[in-house]
Tab-separated table of C-alpha atoms in Angstrom:
chain	number	residue	atom	x	y	z
V	1335	MET	CA	-3.616	-7.665	11.115
V	1336	ARG	CA	-0.858	-7.872	8.537
V	1337	ILE	CA	2.096	-5.478	8.533
V	1338	ILE	CA	3.414	-4.586	5.073
V	1339	PRO	CA	6.729	-2.741	4.661
V	1340	GLY	CA	6.340	0.222	2.323
V	1341	ILE	CA	8.943	1.647	-0.043
V	1342	ASN	CA	8.917	5.313	-1.098
V	1343	VAL	CA	12.243	6.157	-2.756
V	1344	GLN	CA	13.775	8.281	-5.488
V	1345	ASN	CA	15.951	5.947	-7.527
V	1346	THR	CA	16.931	2.377	-8.355
V	1347	GLU	CA	19.812	2.287	-5.892
V	1348	GLU	CA	17.523	3.199	-3.000
V	1349	LEU	CA	14.942	0.684	-4.191
V	1350	LEU	CA	17.471	-2.135	-4.186
V	1351	MET	CA	18.641	-1.164	-0.702
V	1352	ARG	CA	15.067	-1.181	0.620
V	1353	LEU	CA	14.270	-4.520	-1.006
V	1354	LYS	CA	17.332	-6.007	0.673
V	1355	GLN	CA	16.079	-4.691	4.029
V	1356	VAL	CA	12.630	-6.150	3.374
V	1357	ASP	CA	14.251	-9.485	2.559
V	1358	ASP	CA	16.109	-9.345	5.882
V	1359	ILE	CA	12.831	-8.683	7.697
V	1360	TYR	CA	11.135	-11.723	6.225
V	1361	LYS	CA	14.169	-13.891	6.855
V	1362	ALA	CA	13.769	-12.939	10.519
V	1363	PHE	CA	10.051	-13.822	10.374
V	1364	PRO	CA	9.787	-16.632	7.801
V	1365	GLU	CA	6.268	-17.496	8.934
V	1366	ASP	CA	4.941	-14.135	7.672
V	1367	GLU	CA	3.576	-13.932	4.131
V	1368	PRO	CA	6.119	-11.702	2.351
V	1369	TRP	CA	4.441	-8.600	0.965
V	1370	VAL	CA	6.007	-5.266	0.050
V	1371	GLU	CA	4.260	-2.124	-1.190
V	1372	ILE	CA	6.076	0.280	-3.515
V	1373	ASP	CA	4.908	3.867	-4.066
V	1374	VAL	CA	5.182	5.483	-7.490
V	1375	ALA	CA	4.420	9.133	-8.226
V	1376	ASP	CA	5.144	11.426	-11.168
V	1377	GLY	CA	4.230	14.668	-9.405
V	1378	GLY	CA	0.835	15.269	-11.001
V	1379	PHE	CA	-1.342	13.942	-8.175
V	1380	THR	CA	1.274	14.499	-5.475
V	1381	ARG	CA	1.851	18.245	-5.901
V	1382	GLY	CA	5.251	17.918	-7.502
V	1383	TYR	CA	6.590	15.065	-5.368
V	1384	THR	CA	8.111	12.308	-7.503
V	1385	THR	CA	9.478	8.840	-6.808
V	1386	TRP	CA	11.265	5.999	-8.537
V	1387	ARG	CA	8.948	4.569	-11.192
V	1388	ASN	CA	11.072	2.589	-13.676
V	1389	VAL	CA	9.046	-0.527	-14.397
V	1390	ASN	CA	12.007	-2.094	-16.193
V	1391	ASP	CA	13.829	-2.373	-12.860
V	1392	LEU	CA	11.196	-4.796	-11.591
V	1393	LYS	CA	11.171	-6.737	-14.845
V	1394	LEU	CA	14.938	-7.235	-14.626
V	1395	PHE	CA	15.005	-8.455	-11.029
V	1396	THR	CA	15.456	-12.182	-10.643
V	1397	ARG	CA	13.055	-14.166	-8.497
V	1398	GLU	CA	15.749	-14.299	-5.806
V	1399	GLU	CA	15.883	-10.496	-5.788
V	1400	LYS	CA	12.142	-10.090	-5.332
V	1401	PRO	CA	10.842	-13.069	-3.355
V	1402	PHE	CA	7.849	-11.010	-2.255
V	1403	GLN	CA	4.280	-10.357	-3.264
V	1404	ILE	CA	4.576	-6.862	-4.736
V	1405	ALA	CA	1.853	-4.230	-4.462
V	1406	MET	CA	2.246	-1.067	-6.534
V	1407	HIS	CA	0.699	2.049	-5.005
V	1408	VAL	CA	0.209	4.292	-8.036
V	1409	MET	CA	-0.201	7.906	-6.915
V	1410	MET	CA	-0.667	9.224	-10.455
V	1411	ASN	CA	-3.445	10.668	-12.578
V	1412	GLN	CA	-4.974	8.375	-15.210
V	1413	PRO	CA	-3.733	5.097	-13.678
V	1414	GLU	CA	-5.588	3.289	-16.458
V	1415	ASP	CA	-2.676	4.312	-18.704
V	1416	VAL	CA	-0.145	2.299	-16.681
V	1417	VAL	CA	-2.032	-0.652	-15.193
V	1418	GLU	CA	-1.038	-3.085	-17.952
V	1419	MET	CA	2.571	-1.908	-17.811
V	1420	TRP	CA	2.864	-2.650	-14.094
V	1421	ALA	CA	0.880	-5.874	-14.381
V	1422	ALA	CA	3.533	-7.123	-16.809
V	1423	ALA	CA	6.153	-6.705	-14.059
V	1424	ASP	CA	4.803	-9.652	-12.044
V	1425	ILE	CA	3.046	-7.588	-9.381
V	1426	LYS	CA	0.237	-9.055	-7.265
V	1427	ARG	CA	-1.734	-5.913	-6.407
V	1428	PHE	CA	-2.426	-2.672	-8.279
V	1429	ILE	CA	-3.447	0.204	-6.013
V	1430	PHE	CA	-4.947	3.288	-7.654
V	1431	HIS	CA	-6.654	6.389	-6.308
V	1432	LEU	CA	-10.349	6.949	-6.824
V	1433	GLU	CA	-9.586	10.662	-7.114
V	1434	THR	CA	-7.379	10.172	-10.185
V	1435	THR	CA	-9.566	8.314	-12.662
V	1436	ALA	CA	-12.953	8.073	-14.319
V	1437	SER	CA	-12.137	4.533	-15.459
V	1438	VAL	CA	-12.547	2.446	-12.309
V	1439	GLU	CA	-14.432	-0.331	-14.069
V	1440	MET	CA	-11.807	-0.518	-16.824
V	1441	ILE	CA	-8.952	-0.784	-14.321
V	1442	THR	CA	-10.615	-3.415	-12.166
V	1443	SER	CA	-11.499	-5.422	-15.277
V	1444	ILE	CA	-7.882	-5.341	-16.488
V	1445	CYS	CA	-6.685	-6.431	-13.054
V	1446	GLN	CA	-9.139	-9.319	-13.055
V	1447	THR	CA	-7.968	-10.410	-16.503
V	1448	LYS	CA	-4.324	-10.240	-15.412
V	1449	GLY	CA	-5.007	-12.119	-12.192
V	1450	ILE	CA	-3.956	-9.322	-9.849
V	1451	ASP	CA	-5.751	-7.693	-6.926
V	1452	ALA	CA	-7.417	-4.344	-7.657
V	1453	MET	CA	-7.259	-2.068	-4.608
V	1454	ILE	CA	-8.916	1.340	-4.640
V	1455	ALA	CA	-7.171	3.972	-2.513
V	1456	LEU	CA	-8.986	6.839	-0.824
V	1457	ALA	CA	-7.144	10.044	0.076
V	1458	PRO	CA	-8.198	11.715	3.353
V	1459	PRO	CA	-10.715	14.183	1.814
V	1460	THR	CA	-12.606	11.419	-0.033
V	1461	THR	CA	-15.573	10.118	1.924
V	1462	ALA	CA	-16.324	6.449	2.304
V	1463	GLN	CA	-19.930	7.147	1.339
V	1464	HIS	CA	-18.809	8.480	-2.043
V	1465	ALA	CA	-16.574	5.460	-2.595
V	1466	ILE	CA	-19.089	2.682	-1.886
V	1467	GLN	CA	-20.386	2.284	-5.438
V	1468	TYR	CA	-16.830	1.946	-6.766
V	1469	LEU	CA	-15.584	-0.367	-4.046
V	1470	LYS	CA	-18.148	-2.939	-5.142
V	1471	LEU	CA	-15.976	-3.344	-8.258
V	1472	ALA	CA	-12.712	-3.753	-6.338
V	1473	ASP	CA	-11.042	-6.571	-4.434
V	1474	SER	CA	-9.846	-4.389	-1.563
V	1475	VAL	CA	-9.537	-0.808	-0.335
V	1476	GLN	CA	-6.746	1.372	0.981
V	1477	VAL	CA	-7.483	4.197	3.398
V	1478	LEU	CA	-4.657	6.690	3.049
V	1479	ALA	CA	-4.099	8.359	6.415
V	1480	VAL	CA	-1.824	11.109	5.066
V	1481	SER	CA	-1.755	13.340	1.995
V	1482	PRO	CA	-0.584	11.505	-1.145
V	1483	GLY	CA	3.157	11.885	-1.620
V	1484	VAL	CA	6.142	11.897	0.679
V	1485	SER	CA	6.486	9.404	3.536
V	1486	GLY	CA	6.921	10.439	7.161
V	1487	GLN	CA	3.741	12.497	7.513
V	1488	GLN	CA	1.557	12.622	10.613
V	1489	PHE	CA	-1.402	10.244	10.870
V	1490	GLN	CA	-4.761	11.971	10.334
V	1491	GLU	CA	-7.030	10.696	13.094
V	1492	GLU	CA	-10.248	11.405	11.209
V	1493	VAL	CA	-9.623	8.422	8.924
V	1494	LEU	CA	-10.500	6.098	11.814
V	1495	GLU	CA	-14.199	6.832	11.314
V	1496	LYS	CA	-13.794	6.052	7.621
V	1497	ILE	CA	-12.261	2.671	8.484
V	1498	LYS	CA	-15.120	1.881	10.870
V	1499	PHE	CA	-17.730	2.802	8.275
V	1500	LEU	CA	-16.059	0.725	5.572
V	1501	ARG	CA	-15.814	-2.283	7.869
V	1502	LEU	CA	-19.552	-2.103	8.526
V	1503	GLN	CA	-20.306	-1.832	4.816
V	1504	PHE	CA	-17.810	-4.490	3.711
V	1505	PRO	CA	-17.378	-7.040	6.530
V	1506	ASN	CA	-15.137	-9.354	4.501
V	1507	MET	CA	-13.116	-6.891	2.438
V	1508	VAL	CA	-9.403	-6.337	3.001
V	1509	ILE	CA	-9.049	-2.806	4.391
V	1510	GLU	CA	-5.516	-1.446	4.282
V	1511	VAL	CA	-4.338	1.707	6.039
V	1512	ASP	CA	-1.251	3.520	4.798
V	1513	GLY	CA	0.562	6.489	6.312
V	1514	GLY	CA	1.729	7.751	9.683
V	1515	MET	CA	2.160	4.315	11.195
V	1516	ASN	CA	3.667	3.593	14.601
V	1517	PRO	CA	2.553	1.207	17.371
V	1518	GLU	CA	-0.024	3.685	18.681
V	1519	THR	CA	-1.660	4.447	15.329
V	1520	ALA	CA	-1.438	0.810	14.246
V	1521	LYS	CA	-3.433	-0.220	17.325
V	1522	LYS	CA	-6.081	2.403	16.560
V	1523	CYS	CA	-6.377	1.120	12.995
V	1524	LEU	CA	-6.702	-2.455	14.220
V	1525	GLU	CA	-9.461	-1.475	16.628
V	1526	ALA	CA	-11.258	0.441	13.861
V	1527	GLY	CA	-11.331	-2.629	11.633
V	1528	ALA	CA	-8.210	-2.568	9.478
V	1529	SER	CA	-6.999	-5.840	7.954
V	1530	GLN	CA	-3.478	-4.621	7.256
V	1531	ILE	CA	-1.272	-1.559	7.518
V	1532	VAL	CA	1.633	-0.247	5.483
V	1533	ALA	CA	4.599	1.177	7.376
V	1534	THR	CA	7.408	3.018	5.623
V	1535	SER	CA	9.229	5.605	7.722
V	1536	TYR	CA	8.634	3.841	11.035
V	1537	ILE	CA	10.439	0.763	9.752
V	1538	PHE	CA	13.114	2.159	7.477
V	1539	LYS	CA	14.099	5.261	9.431
V	1540	ALA	CA	14.592	3.145	12.542
V	1541	ASP	CA	18.067	2.183	13.718
V	1542	ASP	CA	16.891	-1.430	13.575
V	1543	PRO	CA	14.226	-1.987	10.864
V	1544	ILE	CA	13.703	-5.604	11.905
V	1545	ARG	CA	12.933	-4.557	15.467
V	1546	ALA	CA	10.595	-1.789	14.244
V	1547	TYR	CA	8.714	-4.318	12.117
V	1548	ALA	CA	8.551	-6.672	15.105
V	1549	GLU	CA	6.996	-3.944	17.256
V	1550	LEU	CA	4.236	-3.366	14.717
V	1551	ARG	CA	3.866	-7.097	14.240
V	1552	GLU	CA	3.087	-7.522	17.942
V	1553	ILE	CA	0.260	-5.018	17.571
V	1554	GLY	CA	-1.010	-6.864	14.521
V	1555	ARG	CA	-1.032	-10.169	16.362
V	1556	LEU	CA	-3.582	-8.735	18.809
V	1557	GLY	CA	-6.125	-9.005	16.022
V	1558	ASN	CA	-5.370	-12.611	15.067
């Protein structure tokens, strides 16, 4: 099970600081494929909570400043309006919420044309049964284990059944779980069938982010 550092910040300065920390993590574990997931929110879908979302920052970074595979987790209504904008910033995965759009086929088609992974995210109230018809259009799925918005929330245990159901329905699909991660919840996600998890607060609020990543990594290796 892959561990992906997540970034949920307010401004460019914080983003740069987090990217430097992610770089340090992957320098400590050069054998790991370097992914990072960045949250963006404008407050509409996230009940007023907003994040950094300046696409020009990513466009201006040199390759040395972003030597990672970048996934954008777009917690915004009408993600079809911004998919091409983010795709132009050299991202590798576009994550959008099923709850925020009536244009799933359009978004997945654009992603396919641009050569990026289309991942559909499901907030806790959204059932896996409802999502099945849409997931057939996507490359991968994210199970959000917290309410969309701020990082540091408590893991919602009921999502474990959703993960199990999705794994039965889609044996080969990448299933990502985001939110409320620590070694205990990571192990539960692994056992339920998750392919990868995203950890934000557990890594970056730790005194030693590299050690926190390593702890989660040890859990992930149990599934290899």
